[in-house]
Amino acid sequence: MPIHPSAKPSSDRRRITTARIAEMKTRGEKIAALTAYDFSTAKILDDAGLDILLVGDSASNVVHGHETTLPITLDQMIDHASAVVRAARSALVVVDLPFGTYQGNSRLALESAVRVMKESGAHAVKMEGGERVIESIRRVLSAGIPVMGHLGLTPQSIYQFGSYVVRATEGDESQRVSDDALLLQAAGCFALVLEKIPAALARALSERLAIPTIGIGAGPHVDGQVLVTPDLLGITTDFSPRFLRRYAALADVMADAFRRYVSDVKSSAFPSEEESY
Ligand code: KIV
């Protein structure tokens, strides 16, 4: 895989490629993915051994404070992706194409994906949906751009779903997700995110598909897992779905640090002589 000049891997760490992600499934090695939106956090994630850094359009919620993923723009996604690429020495960087940049228009989809690849130096894009966006996905793939699919609860369609409840629990939708998964594999997607679907369906799909499945709220029998990093870190506190495991309570740690700083500034305890020139 050609390496973006600002993101050269160090000599002791091999770049994760889409081919290596495929091999991981063959070997039975689980794929660890998390979202990343900025340079400093992406550097810590990359050093910690993440296989995939997903520049998710969840940035719309957790960075920009919107209620849904819909408002974030392609320019904003490219800014986030460029920062993450500069930090990622080893991980594969995958970028969400945001809402309105690929649905129903395959020419626009290709333009959007090309902008992401050229301007950020990312390694792949992610697109939500199956049959109804297949033309766009095929066109992006035809340009040699790797595509990760995304089925189940696809947040860009939230106003059609009406809520964030678990998807594909009924026969019709379950069948549609299965058909879409096979279609995306046949089109050439290198991996597939399965969001908030029953564990049994995710397991059946993971066993049937040759390409890796990355689950979020899809149970343990998938080929990898992804979470939204500020949720995992406990920076966001108002979002507690059953599938989320919090590995830290950073909101408390940060609030305590900020309060102590305010107190030190107000009392002139900061800066000290040693902290001055
Ligand atoms: O935008 C995002 O963070 C995502 C993950 C939840 C899969 O798409």
PDB file of C-alpha atoms and ligand atoms in Angstrom:
ATOM      1  CA  MET A   1       0.000   0.000   0.000  1.00  0.00           C
ATOM      2  CA  PRO A   2       1.424   3.443  -0.893  1.00  0.00           C
ATOM      3  CA  ILE A   3       2.198   5.386   2.232  1.00  0.00           C
ATOM      4  CA  HIS A   4       1.185   9.037   2.619  1.00  0.00           C
ATOM      5  CA  PRO A   5       4.404  11.073   3.095  1.00  0.00           C
ATOM      6  CA  SER A   6       3.288  12.441   6.459  1.00  0.00           C
ATOM      7  CA  ALA A   7       2.449   9.002   7.832  1.00  0.00           C
ATOM      8  CA  LYS A   8       5.548   6.857   7.321  1.00  0.00           C
ATOM      9  CA  PRO A   9       5.540   3.760   9.528  1.00  0.00           C
ATOM     10  CA  SER A  10       8.511   3.313  11.840  1.00  0.00           C
ATOM     11  CA  SER A  11      10.943   0.562  10.875  1.00  0.00           C
ATOM     12  CA  ASP A  12       9.863  -1.753  13.696  1.00  0.00           C
ATOM     13  CA  ARG A  13       6.141  -1.671  12.969  1.00  0.00           C
ATOM     14  CA  ARG A  14       4.526  -2.939   9.795  1.00  0.00           C
ATOM     15  CA  ARG A  15       1.630  -0.975   8.344  1.00  0.00           C
ATOM     16  CA  ILE A  16      -1.691  -2.787   8.655  1.00  0.00           C
ATOM     17  CA  THR A  17      -3.156  -3.139   5.171  1.00  0.00           C
ATOM     18  CA  THR A  18      -6.541  -4.373   3.984  1.00  0.00           C
ATOM     19  CA  ALA A  19      -4.742  -7.604   2.968  1.00  0.00           C
ATOM     20  CA  ARG A  20      -3.459  -8.031   6.531  1.00  0.00           C
ATOM     21  CA  ILE A  21      -6.988  -7.430   7.865  1.00  0.00           C
ATOM     22  CA  ALA A  22      -8.193 -10.252   5.582  1.00  0.00           C
ATOM     23  CA  GLU A  23      -5.370 -12.532   6.816  1.00  0.00           C
ATOM     24  CA  MET A  24      -6.375 -11.851  10.413  1.00  0.00           C
ATOM     25  CA  LYS A  25      -9.772 -13.402   9.736  1.00  0.00           C
ATOM     26  CA  THR A  26      -8.147 -16.417   8.082  1.00  0.00           C
ATOM     27  CA  ARG A  27      -5.833 -16.863  11.092  1.00  0.00           C
ATOM     28  CA  GLY A  28      -8.659 -16.340  13.582  1.00  0.00           C
ATOM     29  CA  GLU A  29      -6.962 -13.241  15.035  1.00  0.00           C
ATOM     30  CA  LYS A  30      -9.536 -10.740  16.265  1.00  0.00           C
ATOM     31  CA  ILE A  31      -9.410  -7.234  14.784  1.00  0.00           C
ATOM     32  CA  ALA A  32      -9.315  -4.325  17.255  1.00  0.00           C
ATOM     33  CA  ALA A  33     -10.764  -1.051  15.969  1.00  0.00           C
ATOM     34  CA  LEU A  34     -11.666   2.225  17.678  1.00  0.00           C
ATOM     35  CA  THR A  35     -12.686   5.632  16.422  1.00  0.00           C
ATOM     36  CA  ALA A  36     -10.183   8.509  16.221  1.00  0.00           C
ATOM     37  CA  TYR A  37     -10.691  12.152  15.354  1.00  0.00           C
ATOM     38  CA  ASP A  38      -7.544  14.040  16.409  1.00  0.00           C
ATOM     39  CA  PHE A  39      -3.743  13.714  16.281  1.00  0.00           C
ATOM     40  CA  SER A  40      -2.942  13.306  19.992  1.00  0.00           C
ATOM     41  CA  THR A  41      -5.508  10.594  20.700  1.00  0.00           C
ATOM     42  CA  ALA A  42      -4.747   8.793  17.429  1.00  0.00           C
ATOM     43  CA  LYS A  43      -1.069   8.605  18.417  1.00  0.00           C
ATOM     44  CA  ILE A  44      -1.944   6.940  21.730  1.00  0.00           C
ATOM     45  CA  LEU A  45      -4.352   4.557  19.972  1.00  0.00           C
ATOM     46  CA  ASP A  46      -1.764   3.629  17.343  1.00  0.00           C
ATOM     47  CA  ASP A  47       0.946   3.035  19.960  1.00  0.00           C
ATOM     48  CA  ALA A  48      -1.498   0.874  21.937  1.00  0.00           C
ATOM     49  CA  GLY A  49      -1.732  -1.532  18.989  1.00  0.00           C
ATOM     50  CA  LEU A  50      -5.087  -0.770  17.398  1.00  0.00           C
ATOM     51  CA  ASP A  51      -5.409  -2.460  13.994  1.00  0.00           C
ATOM     52  CA  ILE A  52      -7.908   0.012  12.559  1.00  0.00           C
ATOM     53  CA  LEU A  53      -8.503   3.679  13.391  1.00  0.00           C
ATOM     54  CA  LEU A  54     -11.952   4.634  12.167  1.00  0.00           C
ATOM     55  CA  VAL A  55     -12.448   8.331  11.546  1.00  0.00           C
ATOM     56  CA  GLY A  56     -16.150   7.923  12.216  1.00  0.00           C
ATOM     57  CA  ASP A  57     -18.835  10.434  11.439  1.00  0.00           C
ATOM     58  CA  SER A  58     -19.665   9.960  15.134  1.00  0.00           C
ATOM     59  CA  ALA A  59     -17.345  13.002  15.288  1.00  0.00           C
ATOM     60  CA  SER A  60     -20.538  14.871  14.493  1.00  0.00           C
ATOM     61  CA  ASN A  61     -21.888  13.839  17.931  1.00  0.00           C
ATOM     62  CA  VAL A  62     -18.861  13.477  20.181  1.00  0.00           C
ATOM     63  CA  VAL A  63     -16.630  16.270  18.793  1.00  0.00           C
ATOM     64  CA  HIS A  64     -19.072  18.771  17.307  1.00  0.00           C
ATOM     65  CA  GLY A  65     -22.016  18.240  19.676  1.00  0.00           C
ATOM     66  CA  HIS A  66     -24.723  17.500  17.089  1.00  0.00           C
ATOM     67  CA  GLU A  67     -27.618  15.203  17.948  1.00  0.00           C
ATOM     68  CA  THR A  68     -27.037  12.985  14.893  1.00  0.00           C
ATOM     69  CA  THR A  69     -24.253  12.162  12.437  1.00  0.00           C
ATOM     70  CA  LEU A  70     -26.032  13.959   9.602  1.00  0.00           C
ATOM     71  CA  PRO A  71     -24.638  17.517   9.888  1.00  0.00           C
ATOM     72  CA  ILE A  72     -20.914  16.761   9.627  1.00  0.00           C
ATOM     73  CA  THR A  73     -19.406  17.839   6.300  1.00  0.00           C
ATOM     74  CA  LEU A  74     -16.869  16.246   3.987  1.00  0.00           C
ATOM     75  CA  ASP A  75     -14.405  19.088   4.734  1.00  0.00           C
ATOM     76  CA  GLN A  76     -14.709  18.443   8.470  1.00  0.00           C
ATOM     77  CA  MET A  77     -14.199  14.688   7.969  1.00  0.00           C
ATOM     78  CA  ILE A  78     -11.106  15.374   5.858  1.00  0.00           C
ATOM     79  CA  ASP A  79      -9.689  17.626   8.600  1.00  0.00           C
ATOM     80  CA  HIS A  80     -10.201  14.929  11.238  1.00  0.00           C
ATOM     81  CA  ALA A  81      -8.791  12.249   8.914  1.00  0.00           C
ATOM     82  CA  SER A  82      -5.657  14.279   8.068  1.00  0.00           C
ATOM     83  CA  ALA A  83      -4.831  14.655  11.768  1.00  0.00           C
ATOM     84  CA  VAL A  84      -5.347  10.925  12.402  1.00  0.00           C
ATOM     85  CA  VAL A  85      -3.229   9.920   9.388  1.00  0.00           C
ATOM     86  CA  ARG A  86      -0.346  12.081  10.641  1.00  0.00           C
ATOM     87  CA  ALA A  87      -0.415  10.096  13.909  1.00  0.00           C
ATOM     88  CA  ALA A  88      -0.993   6.574  12.594  1.00  0.00           C
ATOM     89  CA  ARG A  89       2.342   4.815  12.041  1.00  0.00           C
ATOM     90  CA  SER A  90       0.853   1.341  11.925  1.00  0.00           C
ATOM     91  CA  ALA A  91      -2.950   1.270  11.987  1.00  0.00           C
ATOM     92  CA  LEU A  92      -5.140   1.209   8.891  1.00  0.00           C
ATOM     93  CA  VAL A  93      -7.039   4.513   8.732  1.00  0.00           C
ATOM     94  CA  VAL A  94     -10.633   4.205   7.492  1.00  0.00           C
ATOM     95  CA  VAL A  95     -12.792   7.311   7.004  1.00  0.00           C
ATOM     96  CA  ASP A  96     -16.583   7.551   6.979  1.00  0.00           C
ATOM     97  CA  LEU A  97     -18.056   9.212   3.913  1.00  0.00           C
ATOM     98  CA  PRO A  98     -20.566  11.550   5.577  1.00  0.00           C
ATOM     99  CA  PHE A  99     -24.287  11.795   4.897  1.00  0.00           C
ATOM    100  CA  GLY A 100     -25.128  13.363   1.539  1.00  0.00           C
ATOM    101  CA  THR A 101     -21.777  12.691  -0.119  1.00  0.00           C
ATOM    102  CA  TYR A 102     -22.512   9.332  -1.781  1.00  0.00           C
ATOM    103  CA  GLN A 103     -26.170   8.285  -1.543  1.00  0.00           C
ATOM    104  CA  GLY A 104     -28.028   8.145  -4.863  1.00  0.00           C
ATOM    105  CA  ASN A 105     -25.181   9.529  -6.953  1.00  0.00           C
ATOM    106  CA  SER A 106     -22.229   7.317  -7.794  1.00  0.00           C
ATOM    107  CA  ARG A 107     -20.294  10.131  -9.498  1.00  0.00           C
ATOM    108  CA  LEU A 108     -20.539  12.232  -6.335  1.00  0.00           C
ATOM    109  CA  ALA A 109     -19.542   9.163  -4.291  1.00  0.00           C
ATOM    110  CA  LEU A 110     -16.368   8.763  -6.318  1.00  0.00           C
ATOM    111  CA  GLU A 111     -15.562  12.484  -6.042  1.00  0.00           C
ATOM    112  CA  SER A 112     -16.072  12.369  -2.261  1.00  0.00           C
ATOM    113  CA  ALA A 113     -13.945   9.258  -1.801  1.00  0.00           C
ATOM    114  CA  VAL A 114     -11.170  10.627  -4.020  1.00  0.00           C
ATOM    115  CA  ARG A 115     -11.108  13.864  -1.981  1.00  0.00           C
ATOM    116  CA  VAL A 116     -10.789  11.865   1.258  1.00  0.00           C
ATOM    117  CA  MET A 117      -7.937   9.745  -0.115  1.00  0.00           C
ATOM    118  CA  LYS A 118      -6.051  12.627  -1.784  1.00  0.00           C
ATOM    119  CA  GLU A 119      -6.482  15.299   0.877  1.00  0.00           C
ATOM    120  CA  SER A 120      -6.136  13.216   4.050  1.00  0.00           C
ATOM    121  CA  GLY A 121      -3.876  10.349   2.991  1.00  0.00           C
ATOM    122  CA  ALA A 122      -6.281   7.798   4.539  1.00  0.00           C
ATOM    123  CA  HIS A 123      -6.244   4.178   3.423  1.00  0.00           C
ATOM    124  CA  ALA A 124      -9.943   3.347   2.946  1.00  0.00           C
ATOM    125  CA  VAL A 125     -13.455   4.738   3.241  1.00  0.00           C
ATOM    126  CA  LYS A 126     -16.574   3.409   4.948  1.00  0.00           C
ATOM    127  CA  MET A 127     -20.061   3.702   3.459  1.00  0.00           C
ATOM    128  CA  GLU A 128     -23.377   2.855   5.120  1.00  0.00           C
ATOM    129  CA  GLY A 129     -25.989   0.675   3.418  1.00  0.00           C
ATOM    130  CA  GLY A 130     -26.337  -2.242   1.028  1.00  0.00           C
ATOM    131  CA  GLU A 131     -28.356  -2.595  -2.143  1.00  0.00           C
ATOM    132  CA  ARG A 132     -29.530   0.997  -2.255  1.00  0.00           C
ATOM    133  CA  VAL A 133     -25.996   2.406  -2.354  1.00  0.00           C
ATOM    134  CA  ILE A 134     -24.370  -0.462  -4.255  1.00  0.00           C
ATOM    135  CA  GLU A 135     -23.806   1.583  -7.425  1.00  0.00           C
ATOM    136  CA  SER A 136     -21.893   4.200  -5.424  1.00  0.00           C
ATOM    137  CA  ILE A 137     -19.853   1.520  -3.640  1.00  0.00           C
ATOM    138  CA  ARG A 138     -18.977  -0.199  -6.948  1.00  0.00           C
ATOM    139  CA  ARG A 139     -17.858   3.101  -8.475  1.00  0.00           C
ATOM    140  CA  VAL A 140     -15.600   3.935  -5.529  1.00  0.00           C
ATOM    141  CA  LEU A 141     -14.130   0.423  -5.604  1.00  0.00           C
ATOM    142  CA  SER A 142     -13.545   0.730  -9.364  1.00  0.00           C
ATOM    143  CA  ALA A 143     -11.116   3.578  -8.634  1.00  0.00           C
ATOM    144  CA  GLY A 144      -9.025   1.273  -6.454  1.00  0.00           C
ATOM    145  CA  ILE A 145     -10.273   2.747  -3.180  1.00  0.00           C
ATOM    146  CA  PRO A 146     -10.895   0.101  -0.501  1.00  0.00           C
ATOM    147  CA  VAL A 147     -14.408   0.247   0.971  1.00  0.00           C
ATOM    148  CA  MET A 148     -15.619  -0.985   4.347  1.00  0.00           C
ATOM    149  CA  GLY A 149     -19.381  -1.632   4.378  1.00  0.00           C
ATOM    150  CA  HIS A 150     -21.724  -0.887   7.298  1.00  0.00           C
ATOM    151  CA  LEU A 151     -25.067  -2.657   7.898  1.00  0.00           C
ATOM    152  CA  GLY A 152     -27.634  -2.994  10.682  1.00  0.00           C
ATOM    153  CA  LEU A 153     -28.142   0.226  12.618  1.00  0.00           C
ATOM    154  CA  THR A 154     -26.780   2.733  10.128  1.00  0.00           C
ATOM    155  CA  PRO A 155     -26.949   6.101  11.951  1.00  0.00           C
ATOM    156  CA  GLN A 156     -27.143   8.160   8.735  1.00  0.00           C
ATOM    157  CA  SER A 157     -30.659   6.655   8.284  1.00  0.00           C
ATOM    158  CA  ILE A 158     -31.781   7.465  11.836  1.00  0.00           C
ATOM    159  CA  TYR A 159     -34.760   9.543  10.723  1.00  0.00           C
ATOM    160  CA  GLN A 160     -36.015   6.595   8.663  1.00  0.00           C
ATOM    161  CA  PHE A 161     -35.484   4.156  11.581  1.00  0.00           C
ATOM    162  CA  GLY A 162     -37.021   6.573  14.092  1.00  0.00           C
ATOM    163  CA  SER A 163     -34.872   5.343  17.004  1.00  0.00           C
ATOM    164  CA  TYR A 164     -31.574   3.684  17.902  1.00  0.00           C
ATOM    165  CA  VAL A 165     -33.148   0.315  18.825  1.00  0.00           C
ATOM    166  CA  VAL A 166     -31.532  -2.966  17.800  1.00  0.00           C
ATOM    167  CA  ARG A 167     -32.103  -3.735  14.084  1.00  0.00           C
ATOM    168  CA  ALA A 168     -32.820  -6.912  12.085  1.00  0.00           C
ATOM    169  CA  THR A 169     -34.694  -8.710  14.850  1.00  0.00           C
ATOM    170  CA  GLU A 170     -37.521  -9.634  12.453  1.00  0.00           C
ATOM    171  CA  GLY A 171     -37.375 -11.989   9.465  1.00  0.00           C
ATOM    172  CA  ASP A 172     -37.653  -9.411   6.685  1.00  0.00           C
ATOM    173  CA  GLU A 173     -34.966  -7.046   7.921  1.00  0.00           C
ATOM    174  CA  SER A 174     -32.744  -9.916   8.982  1.00  0.00           C
ATOM    175  CA  GLN A 175     -32.979 -11.351   5.457  1.00  0.00           C
ATOM    176  CA  ARG A 176     -32.247  -7.934   3.961  1.00  0.00           C
ATOM    177  CA  VAL A 177     -29.126  -7.512   6.102  1.00  0.00           C
ATOM    178  CA  SER A 178     -27.928 -10.993   5.062  1.00  0.00           C
ATOM    179  CA  ASP A 179     -28.584 -10.293   1.364  1.00  0.00           C
ATOM    180  CA  ASP A 180     -26.847  -6.912   1.636  1.00  0.00           C
ATOM    181  CA  ALA A 181     -23.829  -8.483   3.353  1.00  0.00           C
ATOM    182  CA  LEU A 182     -23.381 -10.963   0.501  1.00  0.00           C
ATOM    183  CA  LEU A 183     -23.860  -8.177  -2.053  1.00  0.00           C
ATOM    184  CA  LEU A 184     -21.186  -6.000  -0.400  1.00  0.00           C
ATOM    185  CA  GLN A 185     -18.772  -8.938  -0.287  1.00  0.00           C
ATOM    186  CA  ALA A 186     -19.430  -9.737  -3.972  1.00  0.00           C
ATOM    187  CA  ALA A 187     -18.881  -6.071  -4.883  1.00  0.00           C
ATOM    188  CA  GLY A 188     -15.441  -6.195  -3.260  1.00  0.00           C
ATOM    189  CA  CYS A 189     -15.752  -4.544   0.166  1.00  0.00           C
ATOM    190  CA  PHE A 190     -12.780  -5.582   2.300  1.00  0.00           C
ATOM    191  CA  ALA A 191     -14.685  -5.687   5.615  1.00  0.00           C
ATOM    192  CA  LEU A 192     -18.105  -5.031   7.055  1.00  0.00           C
ATOM    193  CA  VAL A 193     -19.255  -3.195  10.189  1.00  0.00           C
ATOM    194  CA  LEU A 194     -22.324  -4.820  11.761  1.00  0.00           C
ATOM    195  CA  GLU A 195     -23.993  -2.400  14.170  1.00  0.00           C
ATOM    196  CA  LYS A 196     -26.557  -3.301  16.823  1.00  0.00           C
ATOM    197  CA  ILE A 197     -27.981  -6.516  15.389  1.00  0.00           C
ATOM    198  CA  PRO A 198     -28.734  -9.804  17.204  1.00  0.00           C
ATOM    199  CA  ALA A 199     -25.605 -11.773  18.111  1.00  0.00           C
ATOM    200  CA  ALA A 200     -26.973 -14.902  16.407  1.00  0.00           C
ATOM    201  CA  LEU A 201     -27.360 -13.083  13.081  1.00  0.00           C
ATOM    202  CA  ALA A 202     -23.890 -11.527  13.383  1.00  0.00           C
ATOM    203  CA  ARG A 203     -22.443 -14.957  14.112  1.00  0.00           C
ATOM    204  CA  ALA A 204     -24.186 -16.559  11.119  1.00  0.00           C
ATOM    205  CA  LEU A 205     -22.960 -13.775   8.825  1.00  0.00           C
ATOM    206  CA  SER A 206     -19.404 -13.936  10.171  1.00  0.00           C
ATOM    207  CA  GLU A 207     -19.317 -17.687   9.524  1.00  0.00           C
ATOM    208  CA  ARG A 208     -20.777 -17.314   6.036  1.00  0.00           C
ATOM    209  CA  LEU A 209     -18.693 -14.380   4.814  1.00  0.00           C
ATOM    210  CA  ALA A 210     -15.076 -14.619   3.718  1.00  0.00           C
ATOM    211  CA  ILE A 211     -14.498 -10.927   4.518  1.00  0.00           C
ATOM    212  CA  PRO A 212     -14.061  -9.851   8.163  1.00  0.00           C
ATOM    213  CA  THR A 213     -17.002  -8.537  10.170  1.00  0.00           C
ATOM    214  CA  ILE A 214     -16.390  -5.810  12.763  1.00  0.00           C
ATOM    215  CA  GLY A 215     -19.143  -5.632  15.358  1.00  0.00           C
ATOM    216  CA  ILE A 216     -20.509  -2.846  17.532  1.00  0.00           C
ATOM    217  CA  GLY A 217     -23.366  -4.187  19.601  1.00  0.00           C
ATOM    218  CA  ALA A 218     -23.280  -7.376  17.523  1.00  0.00           C
ATOM    219  CA  GLY A 219     -22.048  -9.837  20.163  1.00  0.00           C
ATOM    220  CA  PRO A 220     -18.770 -11.742  20.477  1.00  0.00           C
ATOM    221  CA  HIS A 221     -18.918 -14.020  17.421  1.00  0.00           C
ATOM    222  CA  VAL A 222     -17.651 -11.512  14.873  1.00  0.00           C
ATOM    223  CA  ASP A 223     -14.129 -11.054  13.515  1.00  0.00           C
ATOM    224  CA  GLY A 224     -13.423  -7.796  15.321  1.00  0.00           C
ATOM    225  CA  GLN A 225     -14.893  -5.090  17.518  1.00  0.00           C
ATOM    226  CA  VAL A 226     -15.194  -1.324  17.241  1.00  0.00           C
ATOM    227  CA  LEU A 227     -16.362   1.258  19.780  1.00  0.00           C
ATOM    228  CA  VAL A 228     -16.542   5.029  19.838  1.00  0.00           C
ATOM    229  CA  THR A 229     -13.401   6.052  21.760  1.00  0.00           C
ATOM    230  CA  PRO A 230     -14.885   8.844  23.950  1.00  0.00           C
ATOM    231  CA  ASP A 231     -17.610   6.351  25.005  1.00  0.00           C
ATOM    232  CA  LEU A 232     -15.038   3.676  25.921  1.00  0.00           C
ATOM    233  CA  LEU A 233     -13.008   6.270  27.851  1.00  0.00           C
ATOM    234  CA  GLY A 234     -16.023   7.539  29.778  1.00  0.00           C
ATOM    235  CA  ILE A 235     -15.610  11.060  28.401  1.00  0.00           C
ATOM    236  CA  THR A 236     -19.204  10.892  27.196  1.00  0.00           C
ATOM    237  CA  THR A 237     -21.457  10.020  30.115  1.00  0.00           C
ATOM    238  CA  ASP A 238     -24.974  10.414  28.758  1.00  0.00           C
ATOM    239  CA  PHE A 239     -24.771   7.418  26.381  1.00  0.00           C
ATOM    240  CA  SER A 240     -24.942   3.992  28.009  1.00  0.00           C
ATOM    241  CA  PRO A 241     -26.163   1.309  25.618  1.00  0.00           C
ATOM    242  CA  ARG A 242     -25.887  -2.296  26.791  1.00  0.00           C
ATOM    243  CA  PHE A 243     -23.071  -3.074  24.342  1.00  0.00           C
ATOM    244  CA  LEU A 244     -20.775  -0.339  25.664  1.00  0.00           C
ATOM    245  CA  ARG A 245     -17.997  -1.356  28.042  1.00  0.00           C
ATOM    246  CA  ARG A 246     -16.361   1.671  29.672  1.00  0.00           C
ATOM    247  CA  TYR A 247     -12.637   1.131  30.226  1.00  0.00           C
ATOM    248  CA  ALA A 248     -12.112   4.404  32.098  1.00  0.00           C
ATOM    249  CA  ALA A 249     -14.018   7.245  33.736  1.00  0.00           C
ATOM    250  CA  LEU A 250     -12.101  10.111  32.158  1.00  0.00           C
ATOM    251  CA  ALA A 251     -14.904  12.650  32.578  1.00  0.00           C
ATOM    252  CA  ASP A 252     -14.319  12.469  36.352  1.00  0.00           C
ATOM    253  CA  VAL A 253     -10.515  12.620  35.969  1.00  0.00           C
ATOM    254  CA  MET A 254     -10.764  15.599  33.611  1.00  0.00           C
ATOM    255  CA  ALA A 255     -13.309  17.470  35.713  1.00  0.00           C
ATOM    256  CA  ASP A 256     -11.108  17.043  38.793  1.00  0.00           C
ATOM    257  CA  ALA A 257      -8.022  18.330  36.917  1.00  0.00           C
ATOM    258  CA  PHE A 258      -9.932  21.306  35.503  1.00  0.00           C
ATOM    259  CA  ARG A 259     -11.361  22.200  38.945  1.00  0.00           C
ATOM    260  CA  ARG A 260      -7.916  22.035  40.571  1.00  0.00           C
ATOM    261  CA  TYR A 261      -6.482  24.230  37.794  1.00  0.00           C
ATOM    262  CA  VAL A 262      -9.230  26.846  38.258  1.00  0.00           C
ATOM    263  CA  SER A 263      -8.609  26.819  41.992  1.00  0.00           C
ATOM    264  CA  ASP A 264      -4.825  27.165  41.549  1.00  0.00           C
ATOM    265  CA  VAL A 265      -5.231  30.058  39.102  1.00  0.00           C
ATOM    266  CA  LYS A 266      -7.714  31.868  41.352  1.00  0.00           C
ATOM    267  CA  SER A 267      -5.469  31.442  44.390  1.00  0.00           C
ATOM    268  CA  SER A 268      -2.281  32.288  42.427  1.00  0.00           C
ATOM    269  CA  ALA A 269      -0.869  28.843  43.336  1.00  0.00           C
ATOM    270  CA  PHE A 270      -0.145  28.405  39.623  1.00  0.00           C
ATOM    271  CA  PRO A 271       2.361  29.133  38.217  1.00  0.00           C
ATOM    272  CA  SER A 272       5.098  28.748  40.829  1.00  0.00           C
ATOM    273  CA  GLU A 273       8.613  30.240  40.714  1.00  0.00           C
ATOM    274  CA  GLU A 274       9.881  26.978  39.157  1.00  0.00           C
ATOM    275  CA  GLU A 275       7.244  27.216  36.458  1.00  0.00           C
ATOM    276  CA  SER A 276       8.256  30.778  35.568  1.00  0.00           C
ATOM    277  CA  TYR A 277      11.140  32.259  33.485  1.00  0.00           C
TER     278      TYR A 277
HETATM  279  O1  KIV B   1     -19.102   6.778  13.084  1.00  0.00           O
HETATM  280  C1  KIV B   1     -18.759   5.817  13.792  1.00  0.00           C
HETATM  281  O2  KIV B   1     -18.152   5.992  14.858  1.00  0.00           O
HETATM  282  C2  KIV B   1     -19.094   4.483  13.339  1.00  0.00           C
HETATM  283  C3  KIV B   1     -18.870   3.358  14.295  1.00  0.00           C
HETATM  284  C4  KIV B   1     -19.874   3.433  15.388  1.00  0.00           C
HETATM  285  C5  KIV B   1     -18.881   2.050  13.622  1.00  0.00           C
HETATM  286  O3  KIV B   1     -19.543   4.309  12.254  1.00  0.00           O
END
